[in-house]
Structures are given as C-alpha cells and as structure tokens.
Amino acid sequence: MQTALSVEEARARILAAIHPVGPEQLCLDAACGRVLTREVCALQPSPPFTNSAMDGYAFRWDEVSPGCELPVQGTQLAGPAEPQTLLPGHARKVMTGAPVPAGADTVVRREDTEERPESVVLQVLPSAGRGANVRYKGESFAAGEVLLAAGTRLNAAAISLAASQGCAVLHVRRAPRVAVISTGDELVELGNQPGFGQIINSSAHAVASLIRQAGGSARILPIAPDQAAGCRDIFLSAVEDADMLVSLGGVSMGDADIVRDVVAELAGGRVDFWKVRIKPGKPLAFGEVGAPSGRRAVFFGLPGNPLSSIVTFYQFVRPALLKAQGLTELLLPRLTARLLAPARGPRGRRAYLVGRLAWQAGEAVFRPHTDQSSGGLLAAAHSNALGIVEEGVGSLEAGQEISVESLPLAT
C-alpha cells in the first residue's frame, strides 16, 4: 500500500519531471499569453521625438510670468511635421502628441490660457514648472534597451510594446499540448441525454478551460470505458499528439478504477505515485504514458468529481504547465485573510476550501462556502479563492486568520 505524499512532496516530484516545450514563431496578434524565448529590444527610443502631453501652448519657461501675453507662432497638430524652432518671446500652439518645437521647454494647458486672435495670455503657469507637460525624446527608454526579457509571459500591454518597435513576429514557447480523457461508464458526452445512473461529462470541460487559461492547448478525447481494452485504445491515441495527458476518474480503489493498471501496461508507462494528503482529491496519480512509436507524455490522473478535479488541477497540473512554458512563478498567489465563517478540514490532510475573498476596510476577508462536497460545482462556480486548512489543524473559527490562494481571473 502506497504512503500518501504531502502536497509539497507530490508537487516537487511532478515539477522535477517537467521540461520546457520547444519554441515557435508566431505573428504578433497570435502571441498574447505565450512566453518569450528571445528578448525584445528597442529599435528606437520612446518617445521617438519630444512631444506634448497636453493640448496647449509650448514656450520657454525663462521668458514668462503669470498673466503674460505671447505672440503665437502657428499651430502644430499631431502627425507628420517639419522640425520647428521657437522664436524668442513666442509660444506655439501644440496638440497632444505633436512635436514640441526646438527651444521650447514647457507646455501650458489650453484651459489655463486666454486665447486671442494672434496671441495667448498665460493665465496660470504649470505648478510643475519647467518641463511641465513635455515628454522628452527617449525618456521612457533608449534604443537598444531590453524591453521584454526571455521568459516574459505576454499580456496585451507587452504585445503593444512589441508592436511599437515594429515586431511583427515573436519567438515564443509553443503551447503545451494536453489531452483530456474522462473515464467511466456513468458518463455521457455533452449533448446526449443521460440515462438512469448516468451524468453528463462536465469535469472534462472544466479542466480543458483551465488548461487553456494556463497557456496550454487542450483536446478532449472520447470518454474511456470501464473496460481495459477500450480504455487502453483511448490512452494510446492520446499519447501520439500530447505532451501531457490528464485523465479524470478511475484512479481510486473501486472495482472499475482501472486507469493505473492501463497506464502501467502501456509501452514504458508507469505510475510514480497515486495518493496525496489533500482534500478534495486524495486519489491523484502521476507518472508517464508511452506508445509503441516511442512517443511519451506526462500523465496526471485526477479525481473525476468536478470540485476535486479543479482543486487538484490548480495544485499540480497548472504549475507543471507553467514550468513547461519556461515560467518560474508557478504557484497561485497566497495571502492571509480573516475568516468570516468557520473552516473545517480533516486532520490528516490539507483541505482546500472554495469561497469568496474580499476586502473590508482595507483587510482581506474570506468566507468559505457551506457546500464543500467534491461534487459542489455551484459553490466552485461562485468562488474566487481557496482557503487552506493545514494538516493537523482540523478547524478554524470565524475571526481567525487563514491562508488563502487567489484564483486567476478568466482571460
């Protein structure tokens, strides 16, 4: 009988077996969420020219005082322009983003002036003084500066930054390919009517969504039956095009729990462990599956109950997916909150409780849902965090502190 591992022991053994997937080149608009394998450097400074941060008037700070009147040397709109030099004692009307003429060092907001036909009265000077409302060439970054290091996960702002430097193609890690297999004769596919004793296969869709959210590519395979030959065929078809295989159900001690045996029978397949001291999700398997072709894939056997599969995904599969993409921050962000209701867990396992994390008067507070059953999808759907009751603690009362992991927002 295998000894159950702690969450940290299980996670460490999993991560030790994970290696980064290969690189690929993607067009800029397809690269959001991917991880860079090559740095992005500035091809030009930013801003590329000195420009105005406001609609207003550019002038020399040393030439003005509150209430003074200056003749206006034309207007500069944003867009293509010939370089201009400001005449002494003059102002030039400039729009936001327009080049500031050489010699000018300050811009006053248009609303702080009185505009006359050929002049402008500076009624209120900028409180910031010289340089106010001017964005100088290269003040954000210089040409050649590293803007995005290798290992950066690209968000929308990073995509815009790369685009500003003319990067139409980026070098990134490809998305890890993950096959999702639900097991059990009690399941029917989405769109089919369950018979007596059957349920719709919902867990696969939750896990596939979480895989995509973590940067992977998910493919849901047909339901594997509670029969060795049919189950083996599904697993073999998955290995040929997957970096990871996530099965749902069939790894516990029931008469129909055949997944561990099927994995061990595949070419070079093995199960490294299959018990973890966690609630929900104690029957959790990890190992490797193989095919006669020599293809191999990392194997995760998650519990089939929806809440169990979601919680164990966050603790074990998600960190593996992030590491496979070359990332180093692998765990959910954790903070301490005050409990708004009692929290219960088994003393021999670490409990992860779904609930709501919020802020009250600047303090983090957490309320666990009443329903913490492994099939508690309704509670999970309305949760944004996991509260943690450690092994040996058993229970926490309202008002006590609890460690909380914040769940990522859907993207």
Coordinates of C-alpha atoms in Angstrom, one line a residue, residues 98-380:
A98 CA 2.5 66.8 -31.5
P99 CA 6.2 67.7 -31.7
V100 CA 7.4 70.4 -29.3
P101 CA 9.5 73.0 -31.2
A102 CA 13.2 73.2 -30.5
G103 CA 13.9 75.8 -27.9
A104 CA 10.6 75.3 -26.0
D105 CA 10.8 73.5 -22.7
T106 CA 7.3 73.8 -21.2
V107 CA 3.7 73.4 -22.2
V108 CA 0.8 75.1 -20.5
R109 CA -2.7 73.5 -20.7
R110 CA -5.0 75.2 -23.1
E111 CA -7.7 75.7 -20.4
D112 CA -5.2 77.7 -18.4
T113 CA -4.9 80.3 -21.1
E114 CA -6.9 83.1 -22.7
E115 CA -6.7 82.7 -26.5
R116 CA -6.6 85.8 -28.6
P117 CA -6.5 86.1 -32.5
E118 CA -2.7 86.2 -32.7
S119 CA -1.5 85.8 -29.2
V120 CA -2.2 83.9 -26.0
V121 CA -2.3 85.0 -22.3
L122 CA -0.8 82.6 -19.9
Q123 CA -3.3 82.9 -17.0
V124 CA -2.0 80.0 -14.9
L125 CA 1.5 78.6 -15.2
P126 CA 2.1 74.9 -14.7
S127 CA 2.8 74.1 -11.0
A128 CA 5.4 71.6 -12.0
G129 CA 7.5 74.4 -13.5
R130 CA 10.0 74.0 -16.3
G131 CA 9.4 70.8 -18.4
A132 CA 5.7 70.5 -17.4
N133 CA 3.6 68.6 -19.9
V134 CA 6.6 67.8 -22.2
R135 CA 7.5 64.2 -23.0
Y136 CA 11.2 64.3 -24.0
K137 CA 12.7 62.0 -26.6
G138 CA 14.0 58.8 -25.1
E139 CA 12.7 59.5 -21.6
S140 CA 10.8 56.2 -21.4
F141 CA 13.6 54.0 -22.9
A142 CA 16.6 54.3 -25.2
A143 CA 17.3 52.5 -28.5
G144 CA 18.9 49.1 -27.8
E145 CA 17.3 48.7 -24.3
V146 CA 15.8 45.3 -23.4
L147 CA 12.1 45.9 -23.2
L148 CA 10.8 42.3 -22.7
A149 CA 13.2 39.6 -21.4
A150 CA 13.1 36.0 -22.5
G151 CA 10.7 34.2 -20.1
T152 CA 8.2 37.0 -20.1
R153 CA 4.6 36.0 -20.5
L154 CA 3.0 38.3 -23.0
N155 CA 0.0 40.4 -22.0
A156 CA -1.9 43.0 -24.0
A157 CA 0.5 45.8 -23.0
A158 CA 3.5 43.7 -23.9
I159 CA 2.0 43.0 -27.3
S160 CA 1.5 46.7 -27.8
L161 CA 5.1 47.4 -26.7
A162 CA 6.5 44.9 -29.2
A163 CA 4.3 46.4 -31.9
S164 CA 5.6 49.9 -31.1
Q165 CA 9.0 48.6 -32.1
G166 CA 7.8 47.1 -35.4
C167 CA 7.9 43.4 -34.2
A168 CA 5.5 41.6 -36.4
V169 CA 6.8 38.1 -35.4
L170 CA 7.8 36.9 -31.9
H171 CA 9.8 33.9 -30.7
V172 CA 7.8 32.1 -28.1
R173 CA 7.3 28.7 -26.4
R174 CA 4.6 26.7 -28.2
A175 CA 1.5 25.9 -26.1
P176 CA 1.9 22.5 -24.3
R177 CA -0.5 20.0 -25.9
V178 CA -2.7 18.4 -23.3
A179 CA -5.1 15.5 -23.9
V180 CA -8.1 15.3 -21.5
I181 CA -9.7 11.9 -21.0
S182 CA -12.7 11.2 -18.8
T183 CA -13.2 7.7 -17.7
G184 CA -16.3 5.8 -16.6
D185 CA -19.4 4.2 -18.0
E186 CA -21.6 6.5 -15.9
L187 CA -20.6 9.5 -18.1
V188 CA -22.3 10.7 -21.3
E189 CA -21.0 13.3 -23.7
L190 CA -22.3 16.8 -23.7
G191 CA -25.4 17.0 -25.9
N192 CA -26.6 13.4 -25.0
Q193 CA -29.4 12.6 -22.6
P194 CA -28.1 10.8 -19.5
G195 CA -29.9 7.6 -18.7
F196 CA -30.7 6.4 -15.2
G197 CA -27.4 6.2 -13.2
Q198 CA -25.6 8.5 -15.7
I199 CA -24.3 12.0 -15.6
I200 CA -23.0 14.5 -18.2
N201 CA -19.2 14.7 -18.5
S202 CA -18.7 18.1 -17.1
S203 CA -15.3 17.8 -15.5
A204 CA -13.5 17.5 -18.8
H205 CA -14.8 20.9 -19.9
A206 CA -13.7 22.5 -16.6
V207 CA -10.2 21.0 -16.9
A208 CA -9.9 21.9 -20.6
S209 CA -10.8 25.5 -19.8
L210 CA -8.2 25.6 -17.0
I211 CA -5.5 24.2 -19.4
R212 CA -6.2 27.0 -21.9
Q213 CA -6.3 29.6 -19.1
A214 CA -2.8 28.4 -18.1
G215 CA -1.4 28.7 -21.6
G216 CA -1.9 25.1 -22.8
S217 CA -3.7 23.7 -25.8
A218 CA -6.4 21.3 -24.7
R219 CA -8.1 18.4 -26.6
I220 CA -11.0 16.5 -25.1
L221 CA -11.0 12.8 -26.2
P222 CA -13.9 10.4 -26.2
I223 CA -14.9 9.0 -22.8
A224 CA -12.9 6.0 -21.9
P225 CA -15.0 3.0 -20.8
D226 CA -14.6 1.0 -17.6
Q227 CA -13.0 -1.8 -19.7
A228 CA -9.3 -2.3 -20.1
A229 CA -9.0 -2.7 -23.9
G230 CA -11.2 0.2 -24.7
C231 CA -9.6 2.5 -22.2
R232 CA -6.1 1.5 -23.5
D233 CA -7.1 2.4 -27.0
I234 CA -8.1 5.9 -25.9
F235 CA -4.9 6.4 -24.0
L236 CA -2.7 5.2 -26.9
S237 CA -4.4 7.6 -29.3
A238 CA -3.8 10.5 -26.9
V239 CA -0.1 9.9 -26.5
E240 CA 0.7 10.4 -30.1
D241 CA -0.1 14.1 -30.1
A242 CA 0.3 15.2 -26.5
D243 CA 2.9 16.5 -24.1
M244 CA 0.7 15.8 -21.1
L245 CA -2.3 13.5 -20.6
V246 CA -4.9 14.3 -17.9
S247 CA -7.4 11.6 -17.1
L248 CA -10.4 12.2 -14.9
G249 CA -11.6 9.4 -12.6
G250 CA -10.6 5.8 -12.4
V251 CA -7.6 6.1 -10.1
S252 CA -9.1 5.3 -6.7
M253 CA -9.8 1.9 -5.1
G254 CA -13.1 1.0 -6.8
D255 CA -13.7 -2.2 -8.8
A256 CA -13.9 -0.2 -12.0
D257 CA -10.9 2.0 -11.3
I258 CA -8.6 0.6 -14.0
V259 CA -6.6 3.7 -15.1
R260 CA -3.4 2.9 -13.1
D261 CA -3.3 -0.6 -14.5
V262 CA -3.9 0.6 -18.0
V263 CA -1.1 3.2 -17.8
A264 CA 1.4 0.7 -16.4
E265 CA 0.6 -1.7 -19.3
L266 CA 1.4 0.9 -22.0
A267 CA 4.9 0.9 -23.5
G268 CA 7.1 2.2 -20.8
G269 CA 4.2 3.6 -18.9
R270 CA 4.4 4.0 -15.1
V271 CA 2.7 5.5 -12.1
D272 CA 5.1 7.2 -9.7
F273 CA 2.5 7.8 -7.0
W274 CA -1.3 7.8 -6.6
K275 CA -2.1 9.2 -3.1
V276 CA -1.7 12.7 -1.8
R277 CA -2.7 14.1 1.6
I278 CA -5.2 16.6 0.1
K279 CA -8.9 17.2 0.4
P280 CA -10.6 17.1 -2.0
G281 CA -8.5 14.9 -4.3
K282 CA -6.7 12.2 -2.3
P283 CA -6.6 9.7 -5.2
L284 CA -4.3 11.6 -7.5
A285 CA -1.9 9.7 -9.8
F286 CA 1.2 10.9 -11.6
G287 CA 3.6 9.2 -14.0
E288 CA 4.3 8.7 -17.6
V289 CA 2.5 7.1 -20.5
G290 CA 4.1 5.7 -23.6
A291 CA 3.2 4.3 -27.0
P292 CA 4.8 1.7 -29.3
S293 CA 6.0 4.5 -31.6
G294 CA 8.3 5.7 -28.7
R295 CA 6.2 8.8 -28.0
R296 CA 5.9 9.6 -24.3
A297 CA 3.7 12.0 -22.3
V298 CA 3.5 13.1 -18.7
F299 CA 0.4 11.6 -17.0
F300 CA -1.9 13.1 -14.4
G301 CA -4.7 11.0 -13.1
L302 CA -7.1 13.4 -11.4
P303 CA -10.2 12.6 -9.4
G304 CA -13.4 12.6 -11.5
N305 CA -15.6 14.7 -9.2
P306 CA -15.8 18.2 -10.5
L307 CA -14.5 20.1 -7.5
S308 CA -11.8 17.6 -6.8
S309 CA -10.5 17.8 -10.4
I310 CA -10.5 21.7 -10.3
V311 CA -8.6 21.9 -6.9
T312 CA -6.0 19.3 -7.9
F313 CA -5.5 20.9 -11.3
Y314 CA -4.6 24.2 -9.6
Q315 CA -2.2 22.5 -7.2
F316 CA -0.4 20.1 -9.5
V317 CA -1.2 20.4 -13.3
R318 CA -1.2 24.2 -13.5
P319 CA 2.4 24.5 -12.0
A320 CA 3.5 21.8 -14.4
L321 CA 2.0 23.6 -17.4
L322 CA 3.6 26.9 -16.4
K323 CA 7.1 25.3 -16.0
A324 CA 6.7 23.6 -19.4
Q325 CA 6.3 27.1 -20.8
G326 CA 9.6 28.3 -19.2
L327 CA 8.0 30.3 -16.4
T328 CA 9.3 30.4 -12.8
E329 CA 6.4 31.7 -10.8
L330 CA 4.4 28.6 -10.7
L331 CA 2.0 28.8 -7.7
L332 CA -1.1 30.7 -7.0
P333 CA -0.6 33.9 -5.2
R334 CA -1.2 33.5 -1.4
L335 CA -2.2 35.9 1.3
T336 CA -3.6 35.9 4.8
A337 CA -7.2 36.8 5.4
R338 CA -9.6 36.9 8.3
L339 CA -12.3 34.2 8.4
L340 CA -15.9 35.3 8.2
A341 CA -17.2 31.8 9.0
P342 CA -15.8 28.6 10.4
A343 CA -13.5 26.5 8.2
R344 CA -13.3 22.7 8.6
G345 CA -10.8 20.1 7.3
P346 CA -9.7 16.5 8.1
R347 CA -6.7 16.5 10.4
G348 CA -4.8 14.0 8.3
R349 CA -4.9 16.0 5.1
R350 CA -4.6 19.6 3.9
A351 CA -8.0 21.0 3.0
Y352 CA -8.6 23.5 0.2
L353 CA -12.0 25.2 0.7
V354 CA -13.7 27.1 -2.1
G355 CA -15.0 30.5 -1.1
R356 CA -15.0 34.3 -1.6
L357 CA -12.1 36.5 -1.0
A358 CA -13.0 40.2 -0.5
W359 CA -11.7 43.4 1.2
Q360 CA -13.4 45.1 4.1
A361 CA -11.9 48.4 5.5
G362 CA -8.6 47.5 3.9
E363 CA -8.5 44.0 5.4
A364 CA -8.6 40.7 3.4
V365 CA -11.5 38.6 4.5
F366 CA -12.5 35.1 3.3
R367 CA -15.9 33.3 3.6
P368 CA -15.8 29.5 2.7
H369 CA -18.9 28.2 1.0
T370 CA -21.2 26.0 3.0
D371 CA -21.1 23.2 0.4
Q372 CA -17.5 21.8 0.2
S373 CA -18.5 18.4 -1.3
S374 CA -16.4 17.0 -4.1
G375 CA -19.3 17.5 -6.5
G376 CA -20.0 21.0 -5.3
L377 CA -19.9 22.7 -8.7
L378 CA -22.3 25.5 -7.7
A379 CA -20.1 26.6 -4.9
A380 CA -17.0 26.4 -7.1

